[in-house]
Short mmCIF file of N, CA and C in Angstrom, two decimals:
data_model
loop_
_atom_site.label_atom_id
_atom_site.label_comp_id
_atom_site.label_asym_id
_atom_site.label_seq_id
_atom_site.Cartn_x
_atom_site.Cartn_y
_atom_site.Cartn_z
N LEU A 1 71.13 127.70 54.55
CA LEU A 1 71.87 128.87 54.98
C LEU A 1 72.92 129.29 53.96
N ILE A 2 73.48 128.31 53.27
CA ILE A 2 74.48 128.64 52.24
C ILE A 2 73.84 129.44 51.12
N TRP A 3 72.64 129.02 50.67
CA TRP A 3 71.96 129.74 49.59
C TRP A 3 71.56 131.15 50.01
N ILE A 4 71.17 131.29 51.27
CA ILE A 4 70.82 132.62 51.77
C ILE A 4 72.06 133.52 51.77
N GLY A 5 73.18 132.96 52.20
CA GLY A 5 74.43 133.72 52.21
C GLY A 5 74.87 134.12 50.81
N LEU A 6 74.76 133.18 49.86
CA LEU A 6 75.13 133.48 48.47
C LEU A 6 74.19 134.54 47.87
N GLY A 7 72.91 134.42 48.17
CA GLY A 7 71.96 135.40 47.67
C GLY A 7 72.21 136.78 48.26
N ALA A 8 72.52 136.83 49.55
CA ALA A 8 72.81 138.11 50.19
C ALA A 8 74.09 138.73 49.64
N ALA A 9 75.10 137.91 49.38
CA ALA A 9 76.34 138.42 48.79
C ALA A 9 76.10 138.95 47.39
N ALA A 10 75.32 138.23 46.58
CA ALA A 10 75.00 138.70 45.23
C ALA A 10 74.21 140.00 45.29
N PHE A 11 73.30 140.10 46.24
CA PHE A 11 72.54 141.34 46.40
C PHE A 11 73.46 142.51 46.73
N LEU A 12 74.38 142.31 47.64
CA LEU A 12 75.28 143.40 48.02
C LEU A 12 76.19 143.82 46.88
N VAL A 13 76.66 142.86 46.09
CA VAL A 13 77.51 143.19 44.94
C VAL A 13 76.73 144.01 43.93
N MET A 14 75.52 143.59 43.62
CA MET A 14 74.71 144.32 42.64
C MET A 14 74.26 145.67 43.19
N TRP A 15 74.03 145.77 44.47
CA TRP A 15 73.61 147.02 45.09
C TRP A 15 74.74 148.05 45.06
N ALA A 16 75.96 147.59 45.22
CA ALA A 16 77.11 148.48 45.26
C ALA A 16 77.62 148.86 43.87
N SER A 17 77.23 148.11 42.85
CA SER A 17 77.75 148.38 41.51
C SER A 17 76.77 149.24 40.71
N ASP A 18 77.30 149.89 39.69
CA ASP A 18 76.49 150.71 38.80
C ASP A 18 76.01 149.84 37.63
N TYR A 19 74.74 149.54 37.61
CA TYR A 19 74.20 148.63 36.60
C TYR A 19 74.17 149.24 35.20
N HIS A 20 74.38 150.52 35.06
CA HIS A 20 74.40 151.13 33.74
C HIS A 20 75.57 150.64 32.89
N HIS A 21 76.60 150.13 33.54
CA HIS A 21 77.74 149.58 32.79
C HIS A 21 77.38 148.29 32.06
N LEU A 22 76.30 147.65 32.47
CA LEU A 22 75.87 146.41 31.81
C LEU A 22 75.29 146.68 30.42
N ALA A 23 74.92 147.92 30.13
CA ALA A 23 74.31 148.26 28.85
C ALA A 23 75.26 148.00 27.68
N ARG A 24 76.55 148.12 27.90
CA ARG A 24 77.48 147.89 26.79
C ARG A 24 77.57 146.41 26.40
N PHE A 25 77.04 145.53 27.23
CA PHE A 25 77.03 144.10 26.92
C PHE A 25 75.72 143.65 26.28
N ALA A 26 74.81 144.58 26.03
CA ALA A 26 73.49 144.22 25.54
C ALA A 26 73.55 143.58 24.15
N TYR A 27 74.23 144.19 23.21
CA TYR A 27 74.29 143.63 21.86
C TYR A 27 75.07 142.32 21.79
N PRO A 28 76.23 142.21 22.43
CA PRO A 28 76.90 140.89 22.42
C PRO A 28 76.07 139.81 23.10
N ALA A 29 75.36 140.14 24.17
CA ALA A 29 74.51 139.16 24.84
C ALA A 29 73.37 138.74 23.92
N TYR A 30 72.81 139.69 23.19
CA TYR A 30 71.72 139.39 22.25
C TYR A 30 72.21 138.46 21.14
N VAL A 31 73.36 138.74 20.59
CA VAL A 31 73.92 137.87 19.54
C VAL A 31 74.20 136.48 20.09
N PHE A 32 74.76 136.41 21.29
CA PHE A 32 75.08 135.12 21.90
C PHE A 32 73.81 134.30 22.14
N ILE A 33 72.75 134.93 22.63
CA ILE A 33 71.52 134.18 22.89
C ILE A 33 70.87 133.73 21.59
N LEU A 34 70.97 134.54 20.54
CA LEU A 34 70.45 134.11 19.24
C LEU A 34 71.21 132.90 18.71
N LEU A 35 72.53 132.89 18.87
CA LEU A 35 73.32 131.73 18.45
C LEU A 35 72.96 130.49 19.24
N MET A 36 72.72 130.65 20.55
CA MET A 36 72.31 129.49 21.36
C MET A 36 70.95 128.97 20.93
N LEU A 37 70.01 129.86 20.59
CA LEU A 37 68.69 129.42 20.14
C LEU A 37 68.76 128.73 18.78
N ILE A 38 69.63 129.20 17.90
CA ILE A 38 69.83 128.53 16.61
C ILE A 38 70.46 127.16 16.82
N PHE A 39 71.39 127.06 17.76
CA PHE A 39 72.00 125.77 18.08
C PHE A 39 70.94 124.78 18.56
N VAL A 40 70.01 125.23 19.38
CA VAL A 40 68.94 124.35 19.87
C VAL A 40 68.07 123.87 18.71
N LEU A 41 67.86 124.74 17.74
CA LEU A 41 67.04 124.37 16.59
C LEU A 41 67.61 123.16 15.86
N PHE A 42 68.94 123.09 15.75
CA PHE A 42 69.56 122.00 14.99
C PHE A 42 70.09 120.86 15.86
N GLU A 43 70.60 121.16 17.03
CA GLU A 43 71.27 120.15 17.85
C GLU A 43 70.66 119.97 19.23
N GLY A 44 69.54 120.57 19.50
CA GLY A 44 68.95 120.50 20.83
C GLY A 44 68.40 119.13 21.16
N ARG A 45 68.32 118.86 22.44
CA ARG A 45 67.79 117.58 22.92
C ARG A 45 66.28 117.69 23.08
N THR A 46 65.57 116.66 22.68
CA THR A 46 64.12 116.65 22.75
C THR A 46 63.67 116.01 24.05
N SER A 47 62.69 116.64 24.68
CA SER A 47 62.12 116.12 25.91
C SER A 47 60.63 116.39 25.91
N LYS A 48 59.83 115.34 26.04
CA LYS A 48 58.35 115.44 26.06
C LYS A 48 57.82 116.13 24.81
N GLY A 49 58.41 115.83 23.67
CA GLY A 49 57.92 116.34 22.40
C GLY A 49 58.39 117.73 22.03
N ALA A 50 59.23 118.35 22.83
CA ALA A 50 59.71 119.69 22.53
C ALA A 50 61.24 119.68 22.50
N GLN A 51 61.78 120.29 21.49
CA GLN A 51 63.24 120.36 21.34
C GLN A 51 63.70 121.70 21.90
N ARG A 52 64.21 121.69 23.14
CA ARG A 52 64.54 122.95 23.77
C ARG A 52 65.71 122.89 24.74
N TRP A 53 66.41 121.82 24.82
CA TRP A 53 67.48 121.65 25.80
C TRP A 53 68.84 121.56 25.12
N ILE A 54 69.85 122.14 25.74
CA ILE A 54 71.24 121.95 25.34
C ILE A 54 71.89 121.13 26.43
N ALA A 55 72.45 119.99 26.06
CA ALA A 55 73.11 119.12 27.02
C ALA A 55 74.61 119.39 27.01
N MET A 56 75.16 119.58 28.19
CA MET A 56 76.60 119.78 28.36
C MET A 56 77.07 118.81 29.43
N GLY A 57 77.36 117.59 29.01
CA GLY A 57 77.72 116.57 29.98
C GLY A 57 76.51 116.22 30.83
N PRO A 58 76.66 116.17 32.14
CA PRO A 58 75.52 115.84 33.00
C PRO A 58 74.57 117.02 33.21
N PHE A 59 74.95 118.18 32.73
CA PHE A 59 74.16 119.40 32.92
C PHE A 59 73.43 119.74 31.63
N SER A 60 72.16 120.12 31.73
CA SER A 60 71.42 120.58 30.55
C SER A 60 70.63 121.83 30.95
N PHE A 61 70.44 122.72 29.97
CA PHE A 61 69.74 123.97 30.25
C PHE A 61 68.95 124.41 29.04
N GLN A 62 68.01 125.32 29.27
CA GLN A 62 67.17 125.87 28.22
C GLN A 62 67.64 127.29 27.91
N PRO A 63 68.13 127.53 26.71
CA PRO A 63 68.55 128.88 26.34
C PRO A 63 67.38 129.87 26.34
N SER A 64 66.16 129.39 26.18
CA SER A 64 65.02 130.30 26.16
C SER A 64 64.85 131.01 27.50
N GLU A 65 65.27 130.38 28.59
CA GLU A 65 65.19 131.05 29.90
C GLU A 65 66.16 132.23 29.96
N PHE A 66 67.35 132.07 29.39
CA PHE A 66 68.29 133.18 29.34
C PHE A 66 67.82 134.26 28.38
N ALA A 67 67.13 133.84 27.31
CA ALA A 67 66.61 134.82 26.35
C ALA A 67 65.57 135.72 27.01
N LYS A 68 64.80 135.17 27.94
CA LYS A 68 63.84 135.99 28.67
C LYS A 68 64.54 137.09 29.46
N LEU A 69 65.65 136.76 30.06
CA LEU A 69 66.40 137.76 30.82
C LEU A 69 67.02 138.81 29.91
N ILE A 70 67.57 138.38 28.79
CA ILE A 70 68.26 139.31 27.87
C ILE A 70 67.25 140.25 27.21
N LEU A 71 66.10 139.74 26.84
CA LEU A 71 65.15 140.52 26.07
C LEU A 71 64.19 141.35 26.92
N SER A 72 64.22 141.17 28.21
CA SER A 72 63.30 141.95 29.05
C SER A 72 63.92 143.24 29.53
#
């Protein structure tokens, strides 16, 4: 129920806002994702033969998933 509530709240915030304002963040987001992908190339953690994870303490994530969002 908590996740449903959070999802509904996020939906309402995005529904009420003008998404065209996000366009001004496109180039900085693109540069940031490129820097994260370059970081993975040199300092990324390897898992199952592929180097694609950034570890931040107990949390790790794949910048390529964010790149899909930025580039689509």
